[in-house]
């Protein structure tokens, strides 16, 4: 385990943002390559890395996934393993998730499953919602095309090592809408000569914030619309504004409701802009699809947790946050599994968050127990 903790610290010291995970991918490709896999893919959907470990007999293929990217947030604290990059840090625990995968790889190096095939995937750009989609769209993903797929996400606020499962929606889908309004400026002394978006923005903000109430009248399905940014003109006191930007994040545990929210948001922007004679355009940012767990994959996760004697919690509601693993498990037997990171642990993305090393062995054991459950556990010892 010392080597595994050292790897987690090494990854934590050198975090990289979505889309620029070259060094992290290099570290992980080198680690996986040293475990003598039967195949190794690099540059998958960008910076993705995937290692293949074959059992001697035919059988199903199982993909286990972790994420390569860190966050654009300054970490608090200056321990020996803390981030050495100003303004960038592993505050979602992806360093820990990568280390789970490394631990599984080192076990597979010694002990292949008796049948089937294991793919260990390090996926880029999770935080921006782009990575999983790109990995699946990479033509080489056809070679992987797993029968089963699992990812574990650590969850602060839950007891350390508790396994959290849910059939159906595990995490909401979400998408950002960026709306631009185009009018014309005039002197502040002559607002009647301008086409100002000021009143449009003032009407749009409450209308957009209220969209979810129309889309979902109860909590089932869940829907939420949050205006997260608005800007009007410039701080030029002699000028009536001519331009504005409004940004909103939409989320739901239902793809249908999310689709309706998207349509309603664009309709609100176009109607309010046209009412004031403004030009308008919209674009979508960071789309995450709903993460929907397959019942059979959740059953496998329960069985794996039970093998290890871990506490299991069935979640009553889906998480409001989004994860892009839904792209990988869409149409296959897959599940995103929660793993408690400690009740005292600061929340994900908080500047004081740090992945608990005490959870590393549990995550590795849980992934290995899933492989044992699905591929058999007698194992083939390698020389
Ligand atoms: Zn995150
Ligand atoms: Zn994360």
CSV table of C-alpha atoms and ligand atoms in Angstrom, one decimal:
chain,number,residue,atom,x,y,z
A,1,UNK,CA,0.0,0.0,0.0
A,2,UNK,CA,2.9,2.4,0.6
A,3,UNK,CA,3.6,2.5,-3.2
A,4,UNK,CA,-0.2,3.2,-3.8
A,5,UNK,CA,-0.3,6.1,-1.3
A,6,UNK,CA,2.9,7.5,-2.8
A,7,UNK,CA,1.2,7.4,-6.3
A,8,UNK,CA,-1.9,9.2,-4.9
A,9,UNK,CA,0.4,11.9,-3.4
A,10,UNK,CA,2.4,12.2,-6.6
A,11,UNK,CA,-0.8,12.7,-8.7
A,12,UNK,CA,-2.1,15.2,-6.1
A,13,UNK,CA,1.1,17.3,-6.2
A,14,UNK,CA,0.8,17.8,-10.0
A,15,UNK,CA,-2.8,18.3,-10.9
A,16,UNK,CA,-3.9,19.1,-14.5
A,17,UNK,CA,-7.1,20.7,-15.8
A,18,UNK,CA,-9.6,19.1,-18.2
A,19,UNK,CA,-8.1,18.9,-21.7
A,20,UNK,CA,-4.5,19.2,-20.5
A,21,UNK,CA,-3.9,16.0,-18.6
A,22,UNK,CA,-0.8,15.0,-20.6
A,23,UNK,CA,1.6,14.4,-17.6
A,24,UNK,CA,-1.1,12.7,-15.5
A,25,UNK,CA,-2.0,10.4,-18.4
A,26,UNK,CA,1.8,9.7,-18.9
A,27,UNK,CA,2.2,8.8,-15.2
A,28,UNK,CA,-0.8,6.4,-15.3
A,29,UNK,CA,0.2,4.9,-18.7
A,30,UNK,CA,3.7,4.2,-17.3
A,31,UNK,CA,2.2,2.6,-14.1
A,32,UNK,CA,-0.3,0.5,-16.1
A,33,UNK,CA,2.4,-0.5,-18.7
A,34,UNK,CA,4.6,-1.7,-15.8
A,35,UNK,CA,1.8,-4.2,-14.8
A,36,UNK,CA,2.3,-6.1,-18.0
A,37,UNK,CA,-1.2,-5.7,-19.5
A,38,UNK,CA,-2.3,-7.6,-22.6
A,39,UNK,CA,-3.0,-4.3,-24.4
A,40,UNK,CA,-2.6,-0.6,-23.7
A,41,UNK,CA,-4.3,2.3,-25.6
A,42,UNK,CA,-3.2,5.9,-25.2
A,43,UNK,CA,-4.7,9.1,-26.5
A,44,UNK,CA,-8.2,7.7,-26.3
A,45,UNK,CA,-10.7,10.5,-26.8
A,46,UNK,CA,-7.9,13.0,-26.1
A,47,UNK,CA,-5.7,12.0,-23.2
A,48,UNK,CA,-7.5,8.8,-22.2
A,49,UNK,CA,-5.5,5.7,-21.3
A,50,UNK,CA,-6.9,2.1,-21.3
A,51,UNK,CA,-5.2,-1.1,-20.2
A,52,UNK,CA,-6.5,-4.6,-21.1
A,53,UNK,CA,-6.0,-7.7,-18.9
A,54,UNK,CA,-7.2,-11.0,-20.4
A,55,UNK,CA,-8.3,-14.1,-18.5
A,56,UNK,CA,-7.4,-17.5,-20.1
A,57,UNK,CA,-11.0,-18.4,-20.8
A,58,UNK,CA,-13.6,-16.5,-22.8
A,59,UNK,CA,-16.1,-14.5,-20.8
A,60,UNK,CA,-17.6,-11.1,-20.3
A,61,UNK,CA,-15.6,-7.9,-20.4
A,62,UNK,CA,-15.7,-5.5,-17.5
A,63,UNK,CA,-14.6,-1.8,-17.7
A,64,UNK,CA,-13.5,0.0,-14.5
A,65,UNK,CA,-13.1,3.8,-14.9
A,66,UNK,CA,-11.4,6.7,-13.2
A,67,UNK,CA,-10.9,10.3,-14.2
A,68,UNK,CA,-7.6,12.2,-15.0
A,69,UNK,CA,-8.6,15.8,-14.4
A,70,UNK,CA,-8.3,18.2,-11.5
A,71,UNK,CA,-10.2,21.5,-10.8
A,72,UNK,CA,-9.3,25.3,-11.4
A,73,UNK,CA,-9.5,26.0,-7.6
A,74,UNK,CA,-6.7,27.1,-5.2
A,75,UNK,CA,-6.1,24.3,-2.6
A,76,UNK,CA,-6.0,25.4,1.1
A,77,UNK,CA,-3.2,23.8,3.1
A,78,UNK,CA,0.4,23.1,2.4
A,79,UNK,CA,1.1,19.5,3.5
A,80,UNK,CA,3.9,17.5,1.8
A,81,UNK,CA,1.5,16.2,-0.9
A,82,UNK,CA,-0.4,19.3,-1.6
A,83,UNK,CA,-0.8,20.8,-5.0
A,84,UNK,CA,2.4,22.5,-6.4
A,85,UNK,CA,0.4,24.2,-9.1
A,86,UNK,CA,-1.2,27.6,-8.1
A,87,UNK,CA,-4.9,27.6,-8.7
A,88,UNK,CA,-5.2,24.0,-9.7
A,89,UNK,CA,-6.0,21.1,-7.4
A,90,UNK,CA,-7.4,17.6,-7.1
A,91,UNK,CA,-10.4,18.6,-5.0
A,92,UNK,CA,-12.8,16.0,-6.4
A,93,UNK,CA,-10.7,13.0,-5.4
A,94,UNK,CA,-9.9,11.9,-9.0
A,95,UNK,CA,-6.3,11.3,-7.7
A,96,UNK,CA,-7.8,8.7,-5.3
A,97,UNK,CA,-9.9,7.2,-8.1
A,98,UNK,CA,-6.9,6.9,-10.4
A,99,UNK,CA,-5.1,5.2,-7.5
A,100,UNK,CA,-8.0,2.7,-7.1
A,101,UNK,CA,-7.3,1.7,-10.8
A,102,UNK,CA,-3.6,1.5,-10.2
A,103,UNK,CA,-4.2,-0.8,-7.2
A,104,UNK,CA,-6.5,-3.1,-9.3
A,105,UNK,CA,-3.8,-3.1,-12.1
A,106,UNK,CA,-1.1,-4.3,-9.7
A,107,UNK,CA,-3.4,-7.1,-8.5
A,108,UNK,CA,-4.2,-8.1,-12.1
A,109,UNK,CA,-0.5,-8.2,-12.9
A,110,UNK,CA,-0.2,-11.0,-10.3
A,111,UNK,CA,-3.6,-12.6,-10.7
A,112,UNK,CA,-5.6,-12.6,-13.9
A,113,UNK,CA,-9.4,-13.4,-13.7
A,114,UNK,CA,-10.2,-17.0,-14.7
A,115,UNK,CA,-12.3,-15.8,-17.6
A,116,UNK,CA,-13.3,-12.7,-19.6
A,117,UNK,CA,-11.4,-9.5,-19.9
A,118,UNK,CA,-10.8,-6.4,-17.8
A,119,UNK,CA,-10.4,-2.9,-19.2
A,120,UNK,CA,-9.0,-0.2,-16.9
A,121,UNK,CA,-9.9,3.2,-18.2
A,122,UNK,CA,-8.4,6.6,-17.2
A,123,UNK,CA,-10.8,9.1,-18.7
A,124,UNK,CA,-10.0,12.8,-19.5
A,125,UNK,CA,-12.1,15.9,-19.0
A,126,UNK,CA,-14.7,14.7,-16.6
A,127,UNK,CA,-15.2,18.0,-14.9
A,128,UNK,CA,-16.3,19.7,-18.1
A,129,UNK,CA,-18.6,16.8,-19.1
A,130,UNK,CA,-16.7,16.3,-22.4
A,131,UNK,CA,-14.3,13.4,-21.7
A,132,UNK,CA,-16.6,10.3,-21.5
A,133,UNK,CA,-18.4,11.4,-24.7
A,134,UNK,CA,-15.1,11.8,-26.5
A,135,UNK,CA,-13.8,8.4,-25.3
A,136,UNK,CA,-16.9,6.6,-26.5
A,137,UNK,CA,-16.8,8.5,-29.8
A,138,UNK,CA,-13.1,7.4,-30.4
A,139,UNK,CA,-13.2,4.6,-33.0
A,140,UNK,CA,-10.9,2.6,-30.8
A,141,UNK,CA,-13.6,2.4,-28.1
A,142,UNK,CA,-15.2,-0.3,-30.4
A,143,UNK,CA,-12.3,-2.5,-29.4
A,144,UNK,CA,-13.3,-2.0,-25.7
A,145,UNK,CA,-17.1,-2.1,-25.9
A,146,UNK,CA,-17.5,-3.6,-22.5
A,147,UNK,CA,-20.4,-5.9,-21.3
A,148,UNK,CA,-20.2,-4.3,-17.9
A,149,UNK,CA,-18.8,-0.9,-16.7
A,150,UNK,CA,-18.3,0.6,-13.3
A,151,UNK,CA,-16.9,3.7,-11.7
A,152,UNK,CA,-16.6,4.6,-8.0
A,153,UNK,CA,-16.9,8.2,-6.8
A,154,UNK,CA,-15.9,9.1,-3.2
A,155,UNK,CA,-18.6,11.0,-1.3
A,156,UNK,CA,-17.8,13.2,1.6
A,157,UNK,CA,-20.5,13.5,4.3
A,158,UNK,CA,-21.1,9.7,4.4
A,159,UNK,CA,-19.3,7.3,6.7
A,160,UNK,CA,-15.8,6.2,5.4
A,161,UNK,CA,-16.2,3.0,3.3
A,162,UNK,CA,-20.0,2.9,3.2
A,163,UNK,CA,-21.1,1.8,-0.3
A,164,UNK,CA,-24.0,3.9,-1.8
A,165,UNK,CA,-26.1,2.5,-4.6
A,166,UNK,CA,-29.2,3.4,-6.5
A,167,UNK,CA,-31.0,1.7,-9.4
A,168,UNK,CA,-32.0,4.0,-12.2
A,169,UNK,CA,-30.8,7.6,-12.0
A,170,UNK,CA,-27.8,8.0,-9.7
A,171,UNK,CA,-26.9,11.6,-10.7
A,172,UNK,CA,-28.8,14.3,-12.5
A,173,UNK,CA,-28.0,15.5,-16.0
A,174,UNK,CA,-27.2,19.2,-16.4
A,175,UNK,CA,-26.3,21.8,-19.0
A,176,UNK,CA,-25.4,25.4,-19.1
A,177,UNK,CA,-27.1,27.9,-21.4
A,178,UNK,CA,-25.2,31.0,-22.4
A,179,UNK,CA,-27.5,33.7,-23.9
A,180,UNK,CA,-26.2,36.8,-25.5
A,181,UNK,CA,-28.5,39.8,-26.2
A,182,UNK,CA,-27.5,42.4,-28.8
A,183,UNK,CA,-28.9,45.9,-28.9
A,184,UNK,CA,-27.3,49.3,-29.6
A,185,UNK,CA,-25.6,51.7,-27.3
A,186,UNK,CA,-26.3,55.4,-27.0
A,187,UNK,CA,-25.3,58.3,-24.8
A,188,UNK,CA,-26.5,57.9,-21.2
A,189,UNK,CA,-28.2,61.3,-21.7
A,190,UNK,CA,-30.3,59.8,-24.5
A,191,UNK,CA,-31.4,56.3,-23.6
A,192,UNK,CA,-34.4,56.7,-26.0
A,193,UNK,CA,-31.8,56.5,-28.8
A,194,UNK,CA,-30.4,53.1,-27.6
A,195,UNK,CA,-31.8,49.6,-27.8
A,196,UNK,CA,-30.9,48.6,-24.2
A,197,UNK,CA,-31.2,45.0,-22.9
A,198,UNK,CA,-31.5,46.2,-19.3
A,199,UNK,CA,-35.2,45.6,-19.0
A,200,UNK,CA,-34.9,42.3,-20.9
A,201,UNK,CA,-32.3,41.0,-18.4
A,202,UNK,CA,-34.5,42.1,-15.5
A,203,UNK,CA,-37.4,40.1,-16.9
A,204,UNK,CA,-35.3,37.2,-18.0
A,205,UNK,CA,-33.7,36.4,-14.6
A,206,UNK,CA,-36.8,35.6,-12.7
A,207,UNK,CA,-38.4,33.9,-15.8
A,208,UNK,CA,-35.4,31.6,-16.2
A,209,UNK,CA,-35.1,30.9,-12.5
A,210,UNK,CA,-38.8,29.8,-12.5
A,211,UNK,CA,-38.5,27.4,-15.5
A,212,UNK,CA,-38.1,24.3,-13.3
A,213,UNK,CA,-41.4,25.0,-11.6
A,214,UNK,CA,-43.2,24.7,-14.9
A,215,UNK,CA,-41.1,21.7,-16.1
A,216,UNK,CA,-41.7,19.6,-13.0
A,217,UNK,CA,-44.6,20.3,-10.7
A,218,UNK,CA,-43.4,17.9,-8.0
A,219,UNK,CA,-40.1,16.5,-6.9
A,220,UNK,CA,-40.6,13.5,-9.2
A,221,UNK,CA,-39.0,14.1,-11.7
A,222,UNK,CA,-36.6,16.6,-10.1
A,223,UNK,CA,-35.8,19.8,-12.0
A,224,UNK,CA,-33.8,22.9,-11.2
A,225,UNK,CA,-32.9,26.0,-13.1
A,226,UNK,CA,-30.3,28.4,-11.6
A,227,UNK,CA,-29.2,31.7,-13.1
A,228,UNK,CA,-25.4,31.7,-12.4
A,229,UNK,CA,-24.2,34.8,-14.2
A,230,UNK,CA,-25.5,38.0,-15.8
A,231,UNK,CA,-23.7,41.0,-17.2
A,232,UNK,CA,-25.1,44.2,-18.7
A,233,UNK,CA,-23.1,46.8,-20.7
A,234,UNK,CA,-19.9,48.2,-19.2
A,235,UNK,CA,-19.1,50.4,-16.2
A,236,UNK,CA,-19.2,53.5,-18.5
A,237,UNK,CA,-21.4,56.1,-16.8
A,238,UNK,CA,-21.8,58.0,-20.0
A,239,UNK,CA,-23.3,55.1,-22.0
A,240,UNK,CA,-26.6,53.3,-22.2
A,241,UNK,CA,-25.8,49.6,-22.5
A,242,UNK,CA,-26.1,47.7,-25.8
A,243,UNK,CA,-25.1,44.2,-24.9
A,244,UNK,CA,-25.9,41.6,-22.2
A,245,UNK,CA,-25.1,38.1,-21.2
A,246,UNK,CA,-27.2,35.8,-19.0
A,247,UNK,CA,-26.1,32.3,-18.0
A,248,UNK,CA,-28.2,29.6,-16.5
A,249,UNK,CA,-27.6,26.0,-15.4
A,250,UNK,CA,-30.4,23.5,-15.9
A,251,UNK,CA,-30.6,20.1,-14.2
A,252,UNK,CA,-32.9,17.2,-13.8
A,253,UNK,CA,-32.9,13.5,-13.0
A,254,UNK,CA,-34.9,12.9,-16.2
A,255,UNK,CA,-33.6,13.4,-19.8
A,256,UNK,CA,-37.1,14.2,-21.0
A,257,UNK,CA,-37.5,17.0,-18.4
A,258,UNK,CA,-34.0,18.3,-19.2
A,259,UNK,CA,-35.0,18.5,-22.8
A,260,UNK,CA,-38.1,20.4,-22.0
A,261,UNK,CA,-36.1,22.8,-19.8
A,262,UNK,CA,-33.7,23.4,-22.7
A,263,UNK,CA,-36.6,24.2,-25.1
A,264,UNK,CA,-38.3,26.5,-22.5
A,265,UNK,CA,-35.0,28.4,-21.7
A,266,UNK,CA,-34.4,29.2,-25.4
A,267,UNK,CA,-38.0,30.2,-25.8
A,268,UNK,CA,-37.7,32.6,-22.9
A,269,UNK,CA,-34.6,34.2,-24.3
A,270,UNK,CA,-36.0,34.6,-27.8
A,271,UNK,CA,-39.4,36.0,-26.6
A,272,UNK,CA,-38.0,38.5,-24.1
A,273,UNK,CA,-35.3,39.6,-26.6
A,274,UNK,CA,-37.7,40.0,-29.5
A,275,UNK,CA,-40.1,41.9,-27.3
A,276,UNK,CA,-37.4,44.6,-26.9
A,277,UNK,CA,-36.2,44.4,-30.5
A,278,UNK,CA,-32.9,42.9,-29.6
A,279,UNK,CA,-30.8,40.3,-31.5
A,280,UNK,CA,-30.0,37.2,-29.5
A,281,UNK,CA,-28.0,34.0,-29.7
A,282,UNK,CA,-27.7,31.0,-27.4
A,283,UNK,CA,-25.1,28.3,-26.9
A,284,UNK,CA,-24.9,25.2,-24.7
A,285,UNK,CA,-22.0,24.6,-22.3
A,286,UNK,CA,-20.8,21.6,-20.3
A,287,UNK,CA,-23.6,19.2,-21.1
A,288,UNK,CA,-23.8,16.2,-18.8
A,289,UNK,CA,-26.3,13.5,-19.5
A,290,UNK,CA,-28.3,11.8,-16.7
A,291,UNK,CA,-26.3,8.9,-15.1
A,292,UNK,CA,-28.7,5.9,-15.1
A,293,UNK,CA,-27.5,2.8,-13.3
A,294,UNK,CA,-28.6,-0.6,-14.7
A,295,UNK,CA,-30.3,-2.8,-12.1
A,296,UNK,CA,-28.0,-5.8,-12.8
A,297,UNK,CA,-24.9,-3.7,-12.4
A,298,UNK,CA,-26.3,-2.4,-9.1
A,299,UNK,CA,-26.9,-5.9,-8.0
A,300,UNK,CA,-23.3,-6.8,-8.8
A,301,UNK,CA,-22.1,-3.8,-6.8
A,302,UNK,CA,-24.3,-4.9,-3.8
A,303,UNK,CA,-22.8,-8.4,-4.1
A,304,UNK,CA,-19.3,-7.1,-4.2
A,305,UNK,CA,-19.8,-4.9,-1.2
A,306,UNK,CA,-21.4,-7.8,0.7
A,307,UNK,CA,-18.4,-10.0,-0.1
A,308,UNK,CA,-16.2,-7.4,1.7
A,309,UNK,CA,-18.6,-7.0,4.6
A,310,UNK,CA,-19.1,-3.2,3.7
A,311,UNK,CA,-22.1,-1.3,4.8
A,312,UNK,CA,-24.5,-0.7,1.9
A,313,UNK,CA,-26.9,2.3,1.7
A,314,UNK,CA,-29.7,2.4,-0.9
A,315,UNK,CA,-30.1,6.0,-1.9
A,316,UNK,CA,-33.7,7.3,-2.0
A,317,UNK,CA,-33.0,10.2,-4.3
A,318,UNK,CA,-30.5,10.8,-7.1
A,319,UNK,CA,-27.7,13.2,-6.5
A,320,UNK,CA,-28.3,16.7,-7.9
A,321,UNK,CA,-24.7,17.0,-9.2
A,322,UNK,CA,-23.7,15.6,-12.6
A,323,UNK,CA,-21.1,13.1,-13.7
A,324,UNK,CA,-20.3,12.2,-17.3
A,325,UNK,CA,-20.0,8.4,-16.7
A,326,UNK,CA,-23.6,8.2,-17.9
A,327,UNK,CA,-22.2,8.4,-21.5
A,328,UNK,CA,-20.2,5.2,-20.9
A,329,UNK,CA,-22.9,3.1,-19.3
A,330,UNK,CA,-25.7,4.3,-21.6
A,331,UNK,CA,-27.2,1.1,-23.2
A,332,UNK,CA,-25.1,-1.3,-21.2
A,333,UNK,CA,-24.9,-2.9,-17.8
A,334,UNK,CA,-23.1,-0.3,-15.8
A,335,UNK,CA,-23.3,1.7,-12.6
A,336,UNK,CA,-21.7,4.6,-10.8
A,337,UNK,CA,-21.1,3.6,-7.2
A,338,UNK,CA,-20.7,6.0,-4.3
A,339,UNK,CA,-18.1,5.3,-1.6
A,340,UNK,CA,-18.4,7.3,1.7
A,341,UNK,CA,-15.3,9.5,2.2
A,342,UNK,CA,-16.0,10.3,5.9
A,343,UNK,CA,-18.7,12.4,7.6
A,344,UNK,CA,-16.1,15.1,8.6
A,345,UNK,CA,-14.6,15.3,5.2
A,346,UNK,CA,-15.1,18.7,3.5
A,347,UNK,CA,-17.3,18.6,0.4
A,348,UNK,CA,-16.1,17.9,-3.1
A,349,UNK,CA,-14.7,21.0,-4.8
A,350,UNK,CA,-14.1,22.7,-1.4
A,351,UNK,CA,-10.6,24.2,-1.1
A,352,UNK,CA,-9.9,22.2,2.0
A,353,UNK,CA,-11.1,18.8,0.5
A,354,UNK,CA,-8.4,16.1,0.3
A,355,UNK,CA,-9.0,12.5,-0.8
A,356,UNK,CA,-8.7,10.3,2.4
A,357,UNK,CA,-5.8,7.8,1.9
A,358,UNK,CA,-7.7,5.5,4.4
A,359,UNK,CA,-10.2,4.9,1.6
A,360,UNK,CA,-7.7,3.6,-1.0
A,361,UNK,CA,-7.7,0.0,0.1
A,362,UNK,CA,-11.5,-0.1,0.2
A,363,UNK,CA,-11.9,1.3,-3.3
A,364,UNK,CA,-9.3,-1.2,-4.7
A,365,UNK,CA,-11.0,-4.1,-2.8
A,366,UNK,CA,-14.5,-3.0,-4.1
A,367,UNK,CA,-13.3,-3.0,-7.7
A,368,UNK,CA,-11.5,-6.3,-7.3
A,369,UNK,CA,-14.6,-7.8,-5.6
A,370,UNK,CA,-16.7,-6.7,-8.6
A,371,UNK,CA,-14.3,-8.5,-10.9
A,372,UNK,CA,-14.4,-11.6,-8.8
A,373,UNK,CA,-18.2,-11.5,-8.7
A,374,UNK,CA,-18.5,-11.1,-12.5
A,375,UNK,CA,-15.4,-13.0,-13.8
A,376,UNK,CA,-14.8,-15.6,-11.1
A,377,UNK,CA,-12.3,-15.5,-8.3
A,378,UNK,CA,-10.1,-18.5,-8.6
A,379,UNK,CA,-7.6,-16.5,-10.6
A,380,UNK,CA,-4.6,-17.5,-12.7
A,381,UNK,CA,-1.3,-16.9,-11.0
A,382,UNK,CA,1.2,-15.3,-13.3
A,383,UNK,CA,4.9,-16.2,-12.9
B,1,LIG,ZN1,-15.8,17.2,-9.5
B,2,LIG,ZN1,-15.4,13.9,-9.6
